[in-house]
Short mmCIF file of C-alpha atoms and ligand atoms in Angstrom, two decimals:
data_model
loop_
_atom_site.label_atom_id
_atom_site.label_comp_id
_atom_site.label_asym_id
_atom_site.label_seq_id
_atom_site.Cartn_x
_atom_site.Cartn_y
_atom_site.Cartn_z
CA MET A 1 120.06 105.91 95.46
CA ILE A 2 118.13 104.18 92.22
CA LYS A 3 115.25 106.06 91.89
CA LYS A 4 114.87 105.30 88.06
CA CYS A 5 113.57 102.76 86.22
CA LEU A 6 113.28 101.68 82.74
CA PHE A 7 110.99 99.59 80.67
CA PRO A 8 111.99 98.91 77.69
CA ALA A 9 108.72 98.38 75.59
CA ALA A 10 108.73 98.81 71.80
CA GLY A 11 109.18 95.19 70.85
CA TYR A 12 106.60 93.41 68.78
CA GLY A 13 105.66 90.51 70.31
CA THR A 14 106.05 87.72 67.90
CA ARG A 15 105.78 84.64 69.64
CA PHE A 16 102.29 86.11 70.87
CA LEU A 17 100.92 87.07 67.11
CA PRO A 18 98.13 87.35 66.47
CA ALA A 19 97.01 88.60 70.34
CA THR A 20 100.07 91.13 69.91
CA LYS A 21 99.26 92.61 66.48
CA ALA A 22 97.20 95.93 67.89
CA MET A 23 97.93 95.37 71.48
CA PRO A 24 101.24 95.87 73.28
CA LYS A 25 102.42 92.04 74.61
CA GLU A 26 102.82 94.48 77.69
CA MET A 27 99.44 95.19 78.69
CA LEU A 28 98.52 91.09 78.18
CA PRO A 29 96.15 91.31 81.28
CA VAL A 30 97.77 87.88 83.65
CA VAL A 31 94.79 86.83 85.47
CA ASN A 32 93.07 90.96 86.06
CA LYS A 33 96.16 93.09 85.58
CA PRO A 34 98.89 93.69 82.58
CA LEU A 35 101.74 91.97 82.93
CA ILE A 36 103.81 96.06 83.15
CA GLN A 37 101.24 96.86 86.04
CA TYR A 38 103.19 94.06 87.91
CA GLY A 39 106.73 95.84 87.01
CA VAL A 40 105.98 98.39 88.11
CA GLU A 41 104.62 97.65 91.19
CA GLU A 42 107.82 95.55 91.69
CA ALA A 43 109.82 98.89 91.04
CA LEU A 44 107.69 100.96 93.41
CA ASP A 45 108.36 98.37 95.98
CA ALA A 46 112.33 99.15 95.58
CA GLY A 47 112.01 102.56 96.62
CA LEU A 48 112.31 103.34 92.41
CA THR A 49 109.33 105.88 91.82
CA GLU A 50 110.72 107.32 88.39
CA ILE A 51 109.31 105.26 85.79
CA SER A 52 110.48 105.67 81.73
CA ILE A 53 109.34 103.54 79.38
CA VAL A 54 110.25 103.00 75.90
CA THR A 55 107.33 102.34 73.65
CA GLY A 56 106.42 102.35 70.07
CA ARG A 57 103.78 102.07 67.10
CA GLY A 58 100.63 101.01 67.82
CA LYS A 59 101.63 101.27 72.13
CA ARG A 60 99.92 104.17 73.61
CA ALA A 61 97.60 101.79 75.53
CA LEU A 62 100.47 101.62 78.12
CA GLU A 63 100.30 105.34 78.34
CA ASP A 64 96.79 105.49 78.85
CA HIS A 65 96.89 102.61 81.55
CA PHE A 66 98.76 104.73 83.55
CA ASP A 67 96.49 107.55 83.56
CA ILE A 68 93.63 108.56 85.55
CA SER A 69 90.03 107.58 83.35
CA TYR A 70 87.43 110.63 84.72
CA GLU A 71 84.55 109.02 83.70
CA LEU A 72 85.49 105.50 84.88
CA GLU A 73 86.17 107.52 88.28
CA ASN A 74 82.97 108.90 88.12
CA GLN A 75 81.41 105.83 87.42
CA ILE A 76 82.51 103.97 90.21
CA LYS A 77 82.99 106.50 92.76
CA GLY A 78 81.11 105.64 95.87
CA THR A 79 80.50 102.02 94.55
CA ASP A 80 82.23 98.69 96.19
CA LYS A 81 84.23 98.61 92.99
CA GLU A 82 86.14 101.22 93.87
CA LYS A 83 88.52 98.67 94.45
CA TYR A 84 89.40 97.81 91.44
CA LEU A 85 91.56 100.58 90.76
CA VAL A 86 93.19 101.07 94.05
CA GLY A 87 96.34 99.49 92.68
CA ILE A 88 96.95 101.22 90.02
CA ARG A 89 95.99 104.90 91.97
CA LYS A 90 98.43 103.97 94.28
CA LEU A 91 101.14 103.88 91.28
CA LEU A 92 99.88 106.83 89.64
CA ASP A 93 99.64 108.68 93.50
CA GLU A 94 103.23 107.58 94.26
CA CYS A 95 105.50 107.17 90.46
CA SER A 96 105.98 109.54 87.90
CA PHE A 97 105.79 108.13 84.08
CA SER A 98 107.81 109.43 81.42
CA TYR A 99 107.49 107.93 77.67
CA THR A 100 109.98 108.01 74.74
CA ARG A 101 109.53 106.49 71.80
CA GLN A 102 111.79 103.53 69.83
CA THR A 103 111.36 104.74 65.69
CA GLU A 104 113.38 101.27 64.73
CA MET A 105 112.91 98.12 66.99
CA LYS A 106 116.69 97.39 66.11
CA GLY A 107 116.92 95.24 69.91
CA LEU A 108 117.48 95.81 73.42
CA GLY A 109 120.73 97.42 73.82
CA HIS A 110 119.29 99.82 71.22
CA ALA A 111 115.67 100.14 73.07
CA ILE A 112 117.95 100.72 76.56
CA LEU A 113 120.23 103.13 74.57
CA THR A 114 117.15 105.44 73.40
CA GLY A 115 115.78 105.52 77.20
CA ARG A 116 119.13 107.98 77.53
CA PRO A 117 117.08 111.01 77.76
CA LEU A 118 114.90 109.69 80.22
CA ILE A 119 117.88 108.22 82.43
CA GLY A 120 120.62 111.35 82.24
CA ASP A 121 124.02 109.99 84.32
CA GLU A 122 122.61 107.85 86.83
CA PRO A 123 122.31 103.95 87.34
CA PHE A 124 119.11 102.66 86.84
CA ALA A 125 117.23 99.47 86.62
CA VAL A 126 115.62 98.54 83.50
CA VAL A 127 112.95 95.29 83.81
CA LEU A 128 111.57 93.18 81.32
CA ALA A 129 107.96 93.39 81.37
CA ASP A 130 107.27 89.94 79.54
CA ASP A 131 109.45 88.22 82.72
CA LEU A 132 106.94 88.25 85.41
CA CYS A 133 108.97 87.78 88.94
CA VAL A 134 107.76 86.92 92.47
CA ASN A 135 108.63 86.03 95.78
CA LEU A 136 106.52 85.12 97.93
CA GLU A 137 109.12 84.56 100.88
CA GLY A 138 110.16 88.11 100.87
CA ASP A 139 111.58 90.55 99.22
CA GLY A 140 111.08 91.10 95.27
CA VAL A 141 113.36 90.62 92.65
CA LEU A 142 114.25 94.06 91.46
CA THR A 143 114.84 95.04 95.98
CA GLN A 144 117.60 92.55 96.49
CA MET A 145 119.09 93.51 93.14
CA VAL A 146 119.29 97.61 94.71
CA LYS A 147 120.68 95.91 98.51
CA LEU A 148 123.43 94.53 96.02
CA TYR A 149 124.14 97.54 94.75
CA LYS A 150 124.31 99.53 97.66
CA GLN A 151 126.86 96.96 98.56
CA TYR A 152 128.78 96.55 94.95
CA ARG A 153 127.81 99.88 93.60
CA CYS A 154 128.59 98.49 90.06
CA THR A 155 126.11 96.72 87.15
CA ILE A 156 124.19 93.71 88.44
CA VAL A 157 122.58 91.20 86.21
CA ALA A 158 119.50 88.79 87.23
CA ILE A 159 120.04 84.70 86.30
CA GLN A 160 118.21 81.86 86.81
CA GLU A 161 119.37 78.22 86.00
CA VAL A 162 118.05 76.85 82.91
CA ASP A 163 117.15 73.50 80.81
CA PRO A 164 120.89 73.47 79.39
CA GLN A 165 118.90 72.43 76.34
CA GLU A 166 117.17 75.98 76.60
CA THR A 167 120.62 78.18 76.47
CA ASN A 168 119.88 79.49 73.06
CA LYS A 169 117.14 81.70 73.76
CA TYR A 170 119.00 83.86 76.62
CA GLY A 171 122.41 85.08 77.06
CA VAL A 172 124.44 83.03 79.70
CA ILE A 173 127.08 83.40 81.92
CA ALA A 174 130.67 82.40 83.16
CA GLY A 175 131.60 84.12 86.29
CA ASP A 176 133.84 83.36 89.63
CA LEU A 177 131.63 82.63 92.36
CA ILE A 178 132.32 85.49 95.21
CA GLY A 179 129.43 84.87 97.15
CA ASP A 180 126.13 82.96 98.25
CA ASP A 181 124.27 83.20 94.66
CA LEU A 182 126.61 86.16 93.14
CA TYR A 183 129.40 85.39 90.58
CA ARG A 184 131.50 87.98 89.42
CA VAL A 185 130.76 87.71 85.57
CA ARG A 186 134.04 86.73 83.24
CA ASN A 187 132.15 85.61 79.94
CA MET A 188 128.75 86.02 78.36
CA VAL A 189 127.73 84.69 75.55
CA GLU A 190 124.06 85.81 73.42
CA LYS A 191 122.15 83.08 72.68
CA PRO A 192 124.51 80.15 72.80
CA LYS A 193 123.61 76.69 71.17
CA PRO A 194 123.61 74.48 73.83
CA GLU A 195 127.44 73.18 73.13
CA ASP A 196 128.78 76.48 73.36
CA ALA A 197 127.25 77.71 75.97
CA PRO A 198 129.60 78.35 78.86
CA SER A 199 127.30 77.12 81.34
CA ASN A 200 123.58 77.03 82.20
CA LEU A 201 123.37 80.91 84.07
CA ALA A 202 120.63 82.61 81.84
CA ILE A 203 120.26 86.52 82.41
CA ILE A 204 116.34 87.07 82.62
CA GLY A 205 114.67 90.48 82.36
CA ARG A 206 116.08 92.40 85.32
CA TYR A 207 119.05 94.35 85.35
CA ILE A 208 120.64 97.45 87.57
CA LEU A 209 122.93 99.27 85.15
CA THR A 210 125.69 101.87 85.56
CA PRO A 211 125.60 104.53 83.02
CA ASP A 212 128.76 103.80 81.35
CA ILE A 213 126.75 101.61 79.79
CA PHE A 214 124.88 104.22 77.48
CA ALA A 215 128.52 104.69 75.76
CA LEU A 216 129.11 101.40 75.75
CA ILE A 217 125.68 100.49 74.03
CA GLU A 218 127.11 103.18 71.28
CA GLN A 219 130.12 101.61 70.40
CA THR A 220 128.42 98.10 70.27
CA GLU A 221 127.57 96.47 66.27
CA PRO A 222 124.36 94.89 65.78
CA GLY A 223 125.13 90.97 66.72
CA LYS A 224 123.15 88.28 67.07
CA GLY A 225 119.85 88.64 64.56
CA GLY A 226 121.32 91.63 63.40
CA GLU A 227 119.98 93.34 66.91
CA ILE A 228 121.85 95.73 68.86
CA GLN A 229 122.42 93.36 71.75
CA ILE A 230 122.60 94.62 75.61
CA THR A 231 124.68 91.38 76.56
CA ASP A 232 127.30 92.23 74.34
CA ALA A 233 127.50 96.38 75.84
CA LEU A 234 127.97 94.08 79.08
CA MET A 235 130.41 91.63 78.10
CA LYS A 236 132.72 94.98 77.39
CA GLN A 237 131.61 96.17 80.93
CA ALA A 238 132.41 93.18 82.43
CA GLN A 239 135.86 92.88 80.99
CA ASP A 240 136.84 97.13 81.49
CA GLY A 241 135.23 97.07 84.96
CA CYS A 242 132.49 94.89 86.90
CA VAL A 243 128.97 93.49 86.34
CA ILE A 244 128.03 90.92 88.89
CA ALA A 245 125.31 88.19 88.12
CA TYR A 246 123.02 87.31 91.17
CA LYS A 247 120.90 84.60 91.50
CA PHE A 248 117.48 85.71 92.55
CA LYS A 249 114.95 84.28 95.12
CA GLY A 250 111.66 83.50 93.58
CA LYS A 251 110.37 82.55 90.56
CA ARG A 252 110.39 83.95 87.29
CA PHE A 253 107.43 83.45 84.23
CA ASP A 254 108.61 83.68 80.39
CA CYS A 255 105.46 85.61 79.66
CA GLY A 256 106.51 86.59 76.43
CA GLY A 257 105.66 82.88 75.09
CA ALA A 258 102.69 80.72 76.01
CA GLU A 259 103.48 78.33 78.05
CA GLY A 260 105.28 80.35 81.00
CA TYR A 261 101.97 83.12 80.51
CA ILE A 262 99.68 80.20 81.26
CA GLU A 263 101.68 78.71 84.40
CA ALA A 264 102.19 82.62 85.98
CA THR A 265 98.20 83.43 85.45
CA ASN A 266 97.83 79.86 87.29
CA PHE A 267 100.14 81.12 90.06
CA CYS A 268 98.68 84.90 90.20
CA PHE A 269 95.22 83.31 90.05
CA GLU A 270 95.95 81.07 92.94
CA HIS A 271 98.37 83.56 95.23
CA PHE A 272 97.00 87.16 94.33
CA TYR A 273 92.86 86.80 93.20
CA LYS A 274 91.54 84.21 94.99
CA THR A 275 93.53 85.62 98.11
CA GLY A 276 92.17 89.38 97.30
CA LYS A 277 95.13 90.71 96.82
CA ALA A 278 94.91 90.98 92.94
CA TYR A 279 94.07 95.65 93.19
P1 UTP B 1 111.61 90.34 73.15
O1 UTP B 1 112.88 90.35 72.21
O2 UTP B 1 111.98 89.65 74.88
O3 UTP B 1 110.76 90.71 72.82
O4 UTP B 1 112.48 91.41 74.06
P2 UTP B 1 109.96 91.22 70.93
O5 UTP B 1 111.24 91.05 70.12
O6 UTP B 1 108.83 91.89 71.69
O7 UTP B 1 108.92 89.51 71.86
P3 UTP B 1 108.79 88.08 70.61
O8 UTP B 1 110.37 87.77 70.58
O9 UTP B 1 108.96 88.88 69.28
O10 UTP B 1 108.02 87.57 70.53
C1 UTP B 1 112.92 91.73 75.25
C2 UTP B 1 112.62 93.15 75.60
O11 UTP B 1 112.66 94.13 74.82
C3 UTP B 1 112.01 94.79 74.07
C4 UTP B 1 110.94 93.77 73.89
O12 UTP B 1 109.83 95.06 74.19
C5 UTP B 1 110.70 93.30 75.29
O13 UTP B 1 110.42 93.63 76.49
N1 UTP B 1 112.29 95.37 73.00
C6 UTP B 1 113.01 94.80 72.55
C7 UTP B 1 112.69 96.80 72.54
O14 UTP B 1 112.06 97.43 72.97
N2 UTP B 1 112.75 96.91 71.02
C8 UTP B 1 113.53 96.32 70.85
O15 UTP B 1 114.36 96.85 69.36
C9 UTP B 1 113.37 95.02 70.86
#
């Protein structure tokens, strides 16, 4: 079964400059928790306990976050402030963390390929931590996807309907409906102009990938923006075998930009922080 979850976190986060000049985008706090912690919690909820993170220069704070701070622990031991660290301690107790560095930022596909030595030859999940996903009504998005993987045993990408004018921000799919909110992917285009988009079904930052994706990424030439795009490798996988797109249940906030980040902050403040579920 799937145990591993890869977090590509080496990007420059240019949309959030200057905040991301010296701080990883994935460490931006949504209320009191960094983005990446929400992602790791979602992975653990789905039973994924082996966390692999692709980092880059200036991203050391990520490793420090998933470690014990002895001074701090000692300082707050026995006080009512201990509760603030309960959530992160649970992650440290129940997950393992391993890291590798992407030395040149050649795109998401390349970042995933960089994670290959940490993943090996098994299916794995990928989380882009700047997409914060929540589902107040039931299973988290990765849990929903792991359940689907058990049924279909092939690559699964999470999709959502977006404003047709915004297709140029996403990988966009065309597919045949094969079940409730499920499509078998026929076509996939990276960041199409609205007039060229095959639909308004956009891929967001949650994937379950079968390991043959690595060889396909290796064969992928740089595409849009000179980057090695995961969408191009997925398109080959869809042509040769099977890729399923799943319209997930829940909400997704694009925290890579100011608008989604503020929406996520308000949402988490209301539903987690004020209700005492934020630690
Ligand atoms: P984004 O394009 O959203 O991230 O990549 P970015 O490049 O950091 O942000 P902007 O657009 O400049 O503001 C999606 C994900 O892929 C990772 C990013 O860290 C992010 O989680 N990524 C992207 C890498 O790890 N390496 C890359 O070379 C590119």
